[in-house]
GROMACS .gro file of C-alpha atoms in nm:
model
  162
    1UNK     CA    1   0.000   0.000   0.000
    2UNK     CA    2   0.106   0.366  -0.118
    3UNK     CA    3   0.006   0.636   0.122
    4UNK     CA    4  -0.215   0.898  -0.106
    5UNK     CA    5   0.024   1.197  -0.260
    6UNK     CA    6   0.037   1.456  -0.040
    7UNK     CA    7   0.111   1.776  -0.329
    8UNK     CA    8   0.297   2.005  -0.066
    9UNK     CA    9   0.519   1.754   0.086
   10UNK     CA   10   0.542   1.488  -0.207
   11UNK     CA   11   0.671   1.496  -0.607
   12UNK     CA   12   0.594   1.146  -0.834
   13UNK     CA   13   0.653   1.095  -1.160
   14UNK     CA   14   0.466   0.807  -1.364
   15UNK     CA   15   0.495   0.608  -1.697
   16UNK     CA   16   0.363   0.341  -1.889
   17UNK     CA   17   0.664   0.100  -1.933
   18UNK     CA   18   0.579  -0.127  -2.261
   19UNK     CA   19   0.749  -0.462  -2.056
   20UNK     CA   20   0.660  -0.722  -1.828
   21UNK     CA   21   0.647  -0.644  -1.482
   22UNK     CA   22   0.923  -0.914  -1.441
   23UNK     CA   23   1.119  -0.738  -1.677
   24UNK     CA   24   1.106  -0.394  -1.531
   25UNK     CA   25   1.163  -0.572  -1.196
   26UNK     CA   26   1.473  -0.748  -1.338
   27UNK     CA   27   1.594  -0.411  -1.441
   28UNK     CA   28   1.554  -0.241  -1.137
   29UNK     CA   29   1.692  -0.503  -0.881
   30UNK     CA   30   1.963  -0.645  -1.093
   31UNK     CA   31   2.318  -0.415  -0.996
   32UNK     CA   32   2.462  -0.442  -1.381
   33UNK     CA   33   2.091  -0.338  -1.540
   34UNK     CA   34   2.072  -0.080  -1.230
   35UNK     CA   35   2.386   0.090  -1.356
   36UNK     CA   36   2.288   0.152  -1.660
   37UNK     CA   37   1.999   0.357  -1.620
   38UNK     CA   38   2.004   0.503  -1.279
   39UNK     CA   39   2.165   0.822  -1.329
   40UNK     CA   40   2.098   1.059  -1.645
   41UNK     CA   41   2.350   0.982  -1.918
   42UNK     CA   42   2.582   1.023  -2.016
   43UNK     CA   43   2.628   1.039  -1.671
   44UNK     CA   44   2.762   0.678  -1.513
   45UNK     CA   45   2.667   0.511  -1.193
   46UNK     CA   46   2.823   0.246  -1.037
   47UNK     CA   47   2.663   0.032  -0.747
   48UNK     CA   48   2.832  -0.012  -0.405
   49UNK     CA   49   2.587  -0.218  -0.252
   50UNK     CA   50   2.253  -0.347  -0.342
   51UNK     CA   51   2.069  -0.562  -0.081
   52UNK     CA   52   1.759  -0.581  -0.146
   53UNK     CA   53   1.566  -0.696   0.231
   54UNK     CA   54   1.417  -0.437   0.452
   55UNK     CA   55   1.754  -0.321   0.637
   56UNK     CA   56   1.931  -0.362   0.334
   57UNK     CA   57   2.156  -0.153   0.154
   58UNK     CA   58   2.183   0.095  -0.149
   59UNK     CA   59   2.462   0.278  -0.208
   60UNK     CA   60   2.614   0.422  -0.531
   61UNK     CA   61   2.855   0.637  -0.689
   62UNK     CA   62   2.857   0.841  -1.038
   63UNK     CA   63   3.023   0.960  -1.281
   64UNK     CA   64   3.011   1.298  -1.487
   65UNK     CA   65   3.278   1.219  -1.736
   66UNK     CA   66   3.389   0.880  -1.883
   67UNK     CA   67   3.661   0.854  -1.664
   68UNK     CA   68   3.666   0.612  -1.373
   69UNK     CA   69   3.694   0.890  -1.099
   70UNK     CA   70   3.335   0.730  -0.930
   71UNK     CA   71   3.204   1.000  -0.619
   72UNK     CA   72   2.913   0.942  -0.352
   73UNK     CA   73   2.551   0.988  -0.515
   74UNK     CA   74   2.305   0.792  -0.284
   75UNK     CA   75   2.294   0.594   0.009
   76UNK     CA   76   2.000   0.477   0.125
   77UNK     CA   77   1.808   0.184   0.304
   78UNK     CA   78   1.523  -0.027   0.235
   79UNK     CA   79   1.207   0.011   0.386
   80UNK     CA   80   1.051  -0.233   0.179
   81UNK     CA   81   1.054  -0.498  -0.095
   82UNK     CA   82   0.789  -0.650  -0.229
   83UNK     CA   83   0.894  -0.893  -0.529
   84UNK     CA   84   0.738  -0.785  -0.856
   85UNK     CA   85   0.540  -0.520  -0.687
   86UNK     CA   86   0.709  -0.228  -0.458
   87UNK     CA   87   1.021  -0.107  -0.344
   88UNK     CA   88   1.079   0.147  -0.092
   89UNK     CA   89   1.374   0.306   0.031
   90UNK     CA   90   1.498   0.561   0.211
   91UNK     CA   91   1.762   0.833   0.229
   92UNK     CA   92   1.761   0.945   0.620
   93UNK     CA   93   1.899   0.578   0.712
   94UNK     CA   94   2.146   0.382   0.594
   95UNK     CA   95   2.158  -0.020   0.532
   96UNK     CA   96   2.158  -0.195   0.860
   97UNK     CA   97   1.894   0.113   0.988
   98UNK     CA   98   2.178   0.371   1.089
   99UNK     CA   99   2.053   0.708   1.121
  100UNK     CA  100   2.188   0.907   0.801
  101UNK     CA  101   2.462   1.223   0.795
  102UNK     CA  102   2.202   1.401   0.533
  103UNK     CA  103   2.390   1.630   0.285
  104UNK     CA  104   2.269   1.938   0.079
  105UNK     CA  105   1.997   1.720  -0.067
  106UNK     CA  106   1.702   1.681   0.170
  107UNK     CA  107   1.614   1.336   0.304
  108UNK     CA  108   1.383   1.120   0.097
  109UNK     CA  109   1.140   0.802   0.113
  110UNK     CA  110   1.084   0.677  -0.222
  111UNK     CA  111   0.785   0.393  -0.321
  112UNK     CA  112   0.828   0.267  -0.673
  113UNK     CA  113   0.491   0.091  -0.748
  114UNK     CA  114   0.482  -0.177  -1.030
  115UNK     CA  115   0.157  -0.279  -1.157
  116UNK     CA  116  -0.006  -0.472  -1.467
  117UNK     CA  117  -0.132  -0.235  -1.762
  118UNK     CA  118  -0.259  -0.377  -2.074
  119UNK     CA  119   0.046  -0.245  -2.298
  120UNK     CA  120   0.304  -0.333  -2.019
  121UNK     CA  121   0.360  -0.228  -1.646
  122UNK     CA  122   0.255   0.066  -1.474
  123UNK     CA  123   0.546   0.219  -1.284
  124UNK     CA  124   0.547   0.490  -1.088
  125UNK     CA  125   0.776   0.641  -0.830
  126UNK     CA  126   0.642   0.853  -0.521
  127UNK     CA  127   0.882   1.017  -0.336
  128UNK     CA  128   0.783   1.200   0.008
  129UNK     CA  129   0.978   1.448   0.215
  130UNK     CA  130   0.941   1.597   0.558
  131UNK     CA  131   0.865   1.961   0.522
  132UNK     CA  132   0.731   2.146   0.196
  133UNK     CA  133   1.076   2.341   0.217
  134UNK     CA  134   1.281   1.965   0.143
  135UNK     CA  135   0.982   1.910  -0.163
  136UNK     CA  136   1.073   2.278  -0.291
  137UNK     CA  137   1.403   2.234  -0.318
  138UNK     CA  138   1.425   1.839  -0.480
  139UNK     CA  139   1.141   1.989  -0.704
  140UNK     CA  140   1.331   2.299  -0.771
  141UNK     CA  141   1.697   2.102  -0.811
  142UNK     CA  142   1.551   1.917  -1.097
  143UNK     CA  143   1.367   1.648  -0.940
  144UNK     CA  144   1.115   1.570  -1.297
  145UNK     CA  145   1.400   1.630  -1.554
  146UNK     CA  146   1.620   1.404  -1.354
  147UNK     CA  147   1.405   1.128  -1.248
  148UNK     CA  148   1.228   1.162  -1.582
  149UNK     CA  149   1.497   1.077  -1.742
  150UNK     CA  150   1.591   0.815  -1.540
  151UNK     CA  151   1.220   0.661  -1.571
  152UNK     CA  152   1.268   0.700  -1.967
  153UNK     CA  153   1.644   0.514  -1.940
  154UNK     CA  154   1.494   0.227  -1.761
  155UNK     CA  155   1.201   0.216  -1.993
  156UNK     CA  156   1.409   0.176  -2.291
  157UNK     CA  157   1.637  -0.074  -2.129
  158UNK     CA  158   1.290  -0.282  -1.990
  159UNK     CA  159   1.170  -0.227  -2.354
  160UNK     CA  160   1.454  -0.308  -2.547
  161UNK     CA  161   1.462  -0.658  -2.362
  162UNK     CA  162   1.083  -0.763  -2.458
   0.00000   0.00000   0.00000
């Protein structure tokens, strides 16, 4: 269960992903597919850790350039993970549920939601922060260019493997 979208503390962003749920699931939970797609390119993100069990942990790095010099980018825990279905994860703990050192970018709890459509899965990611001030400033730093693109990335990746 999603909580409903609460418009001064929340930003989502949804799309119609023409794959499989299992396929878009694949994508998502599966480090090498993961990289690939999880930062804007040509952008490159490598992946630290990746359990996947409430507790667990996500952590990555990026890129800017195409050199290997790799620098912090998320590191989060899961809430959450519901095979084929939901994923949540946070930013204000880190695997193993150890409070977070937040940076500049305010804390987050994501839910991606996968669901059966008729031309594919429904995917949608709704991310929630604590105070309208945090939501103003992910919205303001980008938050639908950058996840957009993300969301398209692992579309065409889900897509291209149909």
């Amino acid at each position: 269960m999603s909580p409903a979208l609460h418009p001064e503390l929340d930003l989502s962003i949804s799309r119609i992903i023409k794959a499989p749920r299992a396929v878009v699931w694949k994508a998502w939970t599966d480090p090498a597919s993961f990289e690939q797609w999880w930062v804007p390119a040509p952008s490159r993100c490598k992946v630290l850790e990746m359990d996947l069990r409430p507790g667990g942990a996500l952590v990555t790095h990026f890129s800017e350039t195409e050199t290997r010099d790799f620098g912090p980018h998320l590191s989060a825990c899961f809430l959450a993970v519901d095979t084929l279905e939901r994923i949540v994860f946070t930013t204000v703990l880190l695997g193993g549920w150890r409070p977070a050192e937040l940076s500049a970018m305010p804390g987050m709890t994501a839910i991606i939601t996968l669901k059966d459509h008729p031309q594919g899965t429904d995917y949608s990611a709704h991310v929630m922060h604590k105070n309208s001030a945090d939501r103003t400033l992910h919205h303001d730093l980008g938050f639908h260019e950058g996840w957009g693109t993300v969301t398209a990335q692992l579309a065409a990746i889900a897509e291209r493997r149909v």
